[in-house]
Coordinates of C-alpha atoms in Angstrom, one line a residue:
M245 CA 0.0 0.0 0.0
T246 CA 1.1 3.5 -0.7
A247 CA 0.0 5.4 2.4
E248 CA 0.7 9.1 1.9
L249 CA -1.9 9.9 4.7
K250 CA -2.3 8.9 8.2
T251 CA -5.8 9.5 9.6
S252 CA -8.2 7.7 11.9
L253 CA -10.0 6.4 8.8
V254 CA -7.1 4.4 7.2
A255 CA -6.9 1.5 9.7
P256 CA -10.6 0.7 9.8
V257 CA -11.0 1.0 6.0
E258 CA -8.0 -1.1 5.4
S259 CA -9.4 -3.7 7.8
A260 CA -12.8 -3.7 6.1
A261 CA -11.2 -3.9 2.7
K262 CA -9.2 -7.0 3.8
A263 CA -12.3 -8.7 5.2
A264 CA -14.0 -8.0 1.9
G265 CA -11.2 -9.5 -0.2
L266 CA -9.7 -6.2 -1.4
V267 CA -6.3 -4.6 -0.9
L268 CA -5.8 -1.0 -0.1
V269 CA -3.6 0.5 -2.8
S270 CA -3.4 4.1 -1.6
A271 CA -4.9 6.6 0.8
T272 CA -4.4 10.3 0.0
T273 CA -5.9 13.7 1.0
G274 CA -8.6 15.1 -1.2
T275 CA -11.0 18.0 -1.3
A276 CA -14.8 17.8 -1.5
H277 CA -17.0 19.9 -3.8
D278 CA -17.6 22.3 -0.9
G279 CA -14.0 22.5 0.1
R280 CA -14.1 20.1 3.1
A281 CA -11.1 17.8 3.5
T282 CA -11.6 14.2 2.4
T283 CA -9.7 11.0 2.4
Q284 CA -9.5 9.2 -0.9
F285 CA -8.9 5.5 -1.0
V286 CA -8.0 3.3 -4.0
L287 CA -8.8 -0.4 -3.5
A288 CA -8.2 -3.3 -5.8
L289 CA -8.6 -7.1 -6.1
P290 CA -5.4 -8.9 -5.0
G291 CA -3.2 -9.5 -8.0
D292 CA -5.4 -7.4 -10.3
A293 CA -4.3 -3.8 -10.3
A294 CA -6.1 -3.2 -13.7
K295 CA -9.5 -2.8 -11.9
T296 CA -9.6 -0.4 -9.0
L297 CA -12.3 1.1 -6.8
K298 CA -12.3 4.6 -5.5
L299 CA -13.7 5.4 -2.1
E300 CA -13.9 8.9 -0.8
L301 CA -14.9 9.8 2.8
T302 CA -15.2 13.1 4.6
E303 CA -12.1 13.3 6.7
S304 CA -14.2 14.2 9.8
F305 CA -16.2 11.0 9.4
E306 CA -16.0 8.6 12.3
F307 CA -17.2 5.0 12.8
S308 CA -18.9 6.0 16.0
N309 CA -22.0 3.9 15.4
P310 CA -21.1 0.2 15.8
D311 CA -23.2 -0.6 12.7
L312 CA -21.2 1.6 10.4
L313 CA -18.1 -0.6 10.0
P314 CA -20.0 -3.8 9.3
Q315 CA -22.1 -1.9 6.7
M316 CA -18.9 -0.6 5.2
Q317 CA -17.5 -4.1 5.0
A318 CA -20.7 -5.3 3.3
H319 CA -20.5 -2.5 0.8
L320 CA -16.8 -3.4 0.0
A321 CA -17.6 -7.1 -0.3
A322 CA -20.3 -6.3 -2.9
Q323 CA -17.9 -4.0 -4.7
A324 CA -15.2 -6.8 -4.7
K325 CA -17.6 -9.1 -6.6
R326 CA -18.7 -6.2 -8.9
L327 CA -15.1 -5.6 -9.8
Q328 CA -15.0 -9.1 -11.3
N329 CA -17.5 -8.0 -14.0
P330 CA -15.9 -7.1 -17.4
R331 CA -17.2 -3.5 -16.9
P332 CA -17.8 -3.0 -13.2
E333 CA -19.2 0.5 -13.7
C334 CA -22.0 -0.7 -16.0
Y335 CA -25.6 -1.6 -15.2
V336 CA -28.9 -1.9 -17.2
T337 CA -32.3 -0.3 -16.6
L338 CA -35.5 -2.2 -16.3
A339 CA -36.4 -1.1 -19.8
G340 CA -33.2 -2.4 -21.3
L341 CA -30.8 0.5 -21.4
P342 CA -27.1 -0.3 -20.7
V343 CA -25.6 2.5 -18.7
A344 CA -22.2 3.3 -17.2
F345 CA -21.9 5.5 -14.0
G346 CA -18.8 7.6 -13.5
Q347 CA -17.3 10.9 -12.3
F348 CA -19.3 11.0 -9.1
E349 CA -18.0 13.7 -6.8
W350 CA -18.4 12.1 -3.4
P351 CA -19.1 13.0 -0.6
F352 CA -22.4 14.8 -0.6
H353 CA -22.4 18.6 -0.3
Q354 CA -25.2 20.8 0.9
S355 CA -27.1 22.9 -1.7
T356 CA -26.0 26.5 -2.0
S357 CA -29.4 27.5 -3.4
G358 CA -31.1 27.7 -0.1
A359 CA -32.9 24.3 -0.4
D360 CA -32.5 21.8 2.4
T361 CA -30.9 19.2 0.3
W362 CA -27.7 17.2 0.0
L363 CA -26.2 16.9 -3.5
V364 CA -23.8 14.6 -5.3
H365 CA -22.8 15.2 -8.9
G366 CA -22.0 12.5 -11.5
E367 CA -22.5 11.3 -15.0
M368 CA -24.3 8.4 -16.7
H369 CA -23.3 7.3 -20.2
L370 CA -25.2 5.1 -22.6
A371 CA -23.0 2.0 -22.8
D372 CA -24.1 0.0 -25.8
G373 CA -20.6 -0.3 -27.3
G374 CA -21.1 2.7 -29.7
E375 CA -19.2 6.0 -29.9
H376 CA -22.1 8.4 -29.8
N377 CA -21.2 9.9 -26.4
L378 CA -24.9 10.1 -25.3
H379 CA -24.9 10.8 -21.6
A380 CA -26.7 12.6 -18.8
K381 CA -25.0 14.8 -16.2
V382 CA -26.9 14.4 -13.0
A383 CA -27.2 16.0 -9.6
A384 CA -28.7 13.5 -7.1
A385 CA -30.6 15.6 -4.6
V386 CA -31.3 14.0 -1.2
T387 CA -33.8 15.7 0.9
L388 CA -33.0 16.5 4.5
T389 CA -35.9 14.2 5.7
F390 CA -34.6 11.4 3.5
S391 CA -31.0 11.9 4.9
E392 CA -32.3 11.0 8.3
I393 CA -33.0 7.5 7.1
V394 CA -29.4 6.9 5.9
P395 CA -26.8 5.6 8.4
A396 CA -24.3 8.2 7.2
M397 CA -24.3 10.7 4.3
E398 CA -21.2 9.1 2.9
Q399 CA -20.5 7.1 -0.3
P400 CA -20.6 3.5 1.1
Y401 CA -24.0 4.1 2.7
A402 CA -25.6 6.0 -0.2
E403 CA -24.1 4.9 -3.5
T404 CA -26.6 2.0 -4.0
F405 CA -29.8 4.0 -3.5
V406 CA -28.4 6.9 -5.5
Y407 CA -27.6 4.7 -8.5
N408 CA -31.0 3.0 -8.2
A409 CA -32.9 6.3 -7.9
I410 CA -31.1 7.5 -11.1
R411 CA -32.1 4.2 -12.9
K412 CA -35.7 4.6 -11.7
T413 CA -35.8 8.2 -13.0
V414 CA -34.6 6.9 -16.4
D415 CA -37.4 4.4 -16.2
M416 CA -39.9 7.2 -15.7
G417 CA -38.6 9.0 -18.8
Q418 CA -37.4 12.0 -16.7
L419 CA -33.7 11.9 -17.6
E420 CA -32.6 12.7 -21.2
F421 CA -29.4 11.4 -22.8
T422 CA -27.7 14.1 -24.9
K423 CA -24.3 14.7 -26.4
S424 CA -24.0 17.8 -24.3
G425 CA -26.3 19.6 -22.0
N426 CA -27.0 20.9 -18.5
R427 CA -26.9 19.0 -15.3
Q428 CA -30.3 17.3 -14.6
T429 CA -31.6 16.9 -11.1
V430 CA -32.6 13.5 -9.7
Q431 CA -34.9 13.9 -6.7
V432 CA -34.1 11.3 -4.1
T433 CA -37.0 11.5 -1.6
T434 CA -38.9 9.4 0.9
R435 CA -41.1 8.2 -2.0
F436 CA -38.3 5.6 -2.5
Y437 CA -38.4 4.4 1.0
S438 CA -41.1 2.3 2.8
R439 CA -41.1 3.2 6.5
W440 CA -43.4 0.4 7.1
Q441 CA -41.1 -2.2 5.5
K442 CA -38.0 -0.3 6.6
K443 CA -36.4 -0.7 3.2
F444 CA -35.9 1.1 -0.2
V445 CA -38.6 0.4 -2.8
F446 CA -37.9 1.7 -6.3
T447 CA -40.2 -0.4 -8.4
E448 CA -42.5 -3.4 -8.1
T449 CA -41.6 -6.3 -10.4
D450 CA -42.8 -9.8 -11.0
D451 CA -40.8 -12.9 -12.1
T452 CA -41.4 -12.1 -15.8
E453 CA -40.0 -8.6 -15.5
R454 CA -37.0 -9.7 -13.4
L455 CA -36.2 -12.5 -15.8
R456 CA -36.3 -10.1 -18.7
Y457 CA -34.0 -7.8 -16.8
L458 CA -31.5 -10.6 -16.1
L459 CA -31.4 -11.6 -19.7
S460 CA -30.9 -8.0 -20.8
K461 CA -28.1 -7.6 -18.2
V462 CA -26.3 -10.7 -19.4
Y463 CA -26.8 -9.8 -23.1
W464 CA -25.3 -6.3 -22.7
L465 CA -22.8 -6.6 -19.9
S466 CA -21.5 -10.0 -20.7
G467 CA -22.2 -10.5 -24.4
V468 CA -21.8 -7.0 -25.9
L469 CA -19.5 -5.2 -23.5
G470 CA -17.7 -8.2 -21.9
D471 CA -16.8 -10.5 -24.7
S472 CA -19.1 -13.1 -23.1
K473 CA -17.2 -13.1 -19.8
P474 CA -19.3 -13.7 -16.7
V475 CA -21.2 -11.0 -14.8
W476 CA -22.4 -11.0 -11.2
I477 CA -26.1 -12.1 -11.1
A478 CA -26.6 -12.0 -7.3
D479 CA -26.0 -8.3 -7.0
P480 CA -27.8 -6.7 -4.0
R481 CA -27.9 -3.4 -5.9
D482 CA -30.0 -5.0 -8.6
A483 CA -32.1 -6.8 -6.0
Q484 CA -32.9 -3.5 -4.3
Y485 CA -33.7 -1.9 -7.7
L486 CA -36.1 -4.7 -8.6
N487 CA -37.5 -5.2 -5.1
T488 CA -36.5 -8.8 -4.8
T489 CA -33.6 -10.8 -3.3
E490 CA -30.3 -12.0 -4.5
Q491 CA -31.4 -15.6 -4.0
D492 CA -34.4 -15.0 -6.3
L493 CA -32.2 -13.6 -9.0
L494 CA -30.0 -16.7 -8.9
R495 CA -33.1 -18.9 -9.0
M496 CA -34.3 -17.3 -12.2
A497 CA -30.8 -17.3 -13.7
A498 CA -30.6 -21.1 -13.1
D499 CA -33.9 -21.6 -14.9
E500 CA -32.6 -19.7 -17.9
A501 CA -29.3 -21.5 -17.9
G502 CA -31.4 -24.7 -18.3
Q503 CA -32.9 -23.1 -21.4
G504 CA -29.4 -22.4 -22.9
L505 CA -29.6 -18.6 -22.8
M506 CA -26.9 -18.1 -20.2
K507 CA -24.1 -20.2 -18.7
L508 CA -24.2 -20.1 -14.9
D509 CA -21.1 -20.5 -12.7
G510 CA -22.0 -19.9 -9.0
E511 CA -23.2 -16.4 -8.7
F512 CA -21.9 -15.4 -12.2
A513 CA -23.5 -15.8 -15.6
S514 CA -22.2 -15.4 -19.2
A515 CA -24.0 -15.0 -22.5
T516 CA -24.4 -17.9 -24.8
P517 CA -24.7 -17.9 -28.6
A518 CA -28.5 -18.5 -28.2
L519 CA -28.9 -15.3 -26.2
M520 CA -26.7 -13.3 -28.6
A521 CA -28.9 -14.5 -31.4
R522 CA -31.6 -12.2 -30.0
A523 CA -29.6 -9.1 -30.8
D524 CA -32.4 -7.4 -32.8
E525 CA -34.7 -7.8 -29.8
Y526 CA -32.4 -6.1 -27.4
K527 CA -31.4 -3.3 -29.8
A528 CA -35.1 -2.6 -30.4
A529 CA -35.7 -2.4 -26.7
L530 CA -32.8 0.0 -26.3
E531 CA -34.1 2.3 -29.0
A532 CA -37.6 2.2 -27.5
A533 CA -36.3 3.0 -24.0
L534 CA -34.0 5.7 -25.3
D535 CA -36.9 7.3 -27.3
F536 CA -39.0 7.3 -24.1
T537 CA -36.4 9.6 -22.4
R538 CA -36.6 12.1 -25.2
P539 CA -38.8 15.2 -24.7
K540 CA -42.1 14.9 -26.6
F541 CA -43.8 17.9 -28.1
N542 CA -47.6 18.4 -28.5
E543 CA -48.1 17.8 -32.3
S544 CA -51.1 20.0 -32.5
M545 CA -49.0 22.9 -31.2
R546 CA -46.3 22.0 -33.7
A547 CA -48.9 22.2 -36.5
G548 CA -50.2 25.5 -35.3
E549 CA -53.6 24.0 -34.3
A550 CA -53.4 25.1 -30.7
N551 CA -52.1 28.1 -28.8
M552 CA -48.4 27.9 -28.0

């Protein structure tokens, strides 16, 4: 490890990383969007420095709550498995859009506009293997009320629900992919949280929708972007997004493996030629999902048949 920094965060993060199967490559001083001091960690799989994971925490953050360190370890353990994907930064939406998350400026910073919100800026790119540079710059805005639900307003405790809120906003057609454009706001509110069930709920899905999602994920992330290398199926981030469990996702993947559409190896699945033969189907779903995100104009107004 290259440790240019010695703070109270280094030892617990290094311990959590080790328990999660990761190694700490470096720990350095950084600066948050609002000027606060941060600690930036770079983590990697042992013996695989090609894929790294960036973790940034406010320097004043403390593991004072006894639940915080175990939750950090669970986050890193999931990230360690995600790092084994061909493109760890890539996901798919329920409608079939492959997307890549990047350039998120953790940690959260408070809004300067007077609103009682916490913000984190980032980008989401369409990741279908093309070179069109369609993307959306986003500002995930977490309300003050919602922030009280979160164990800590830091990356390991918020990244999953922020990514899922962004995917859900795409599902609703409220984020547009452009080649350039202004930052678009994603409202992360208590509508995404069930106080009764004490969990995040982004969308209700049944087995048919979940299975379609899994096939789309394996098609894009393994077949198109990953040269048919395996991708992690039992991802808790996907389970939260689809309101199901990791075990249920594995069960459905096993059923499809029996149909020859994917090859299952433990918790990972890769695309088969039979699945890749459905390329037209997945490309059509992508175009339909992308079209749904584009602004629609009232055609009667365009034709001059109504007042503008």
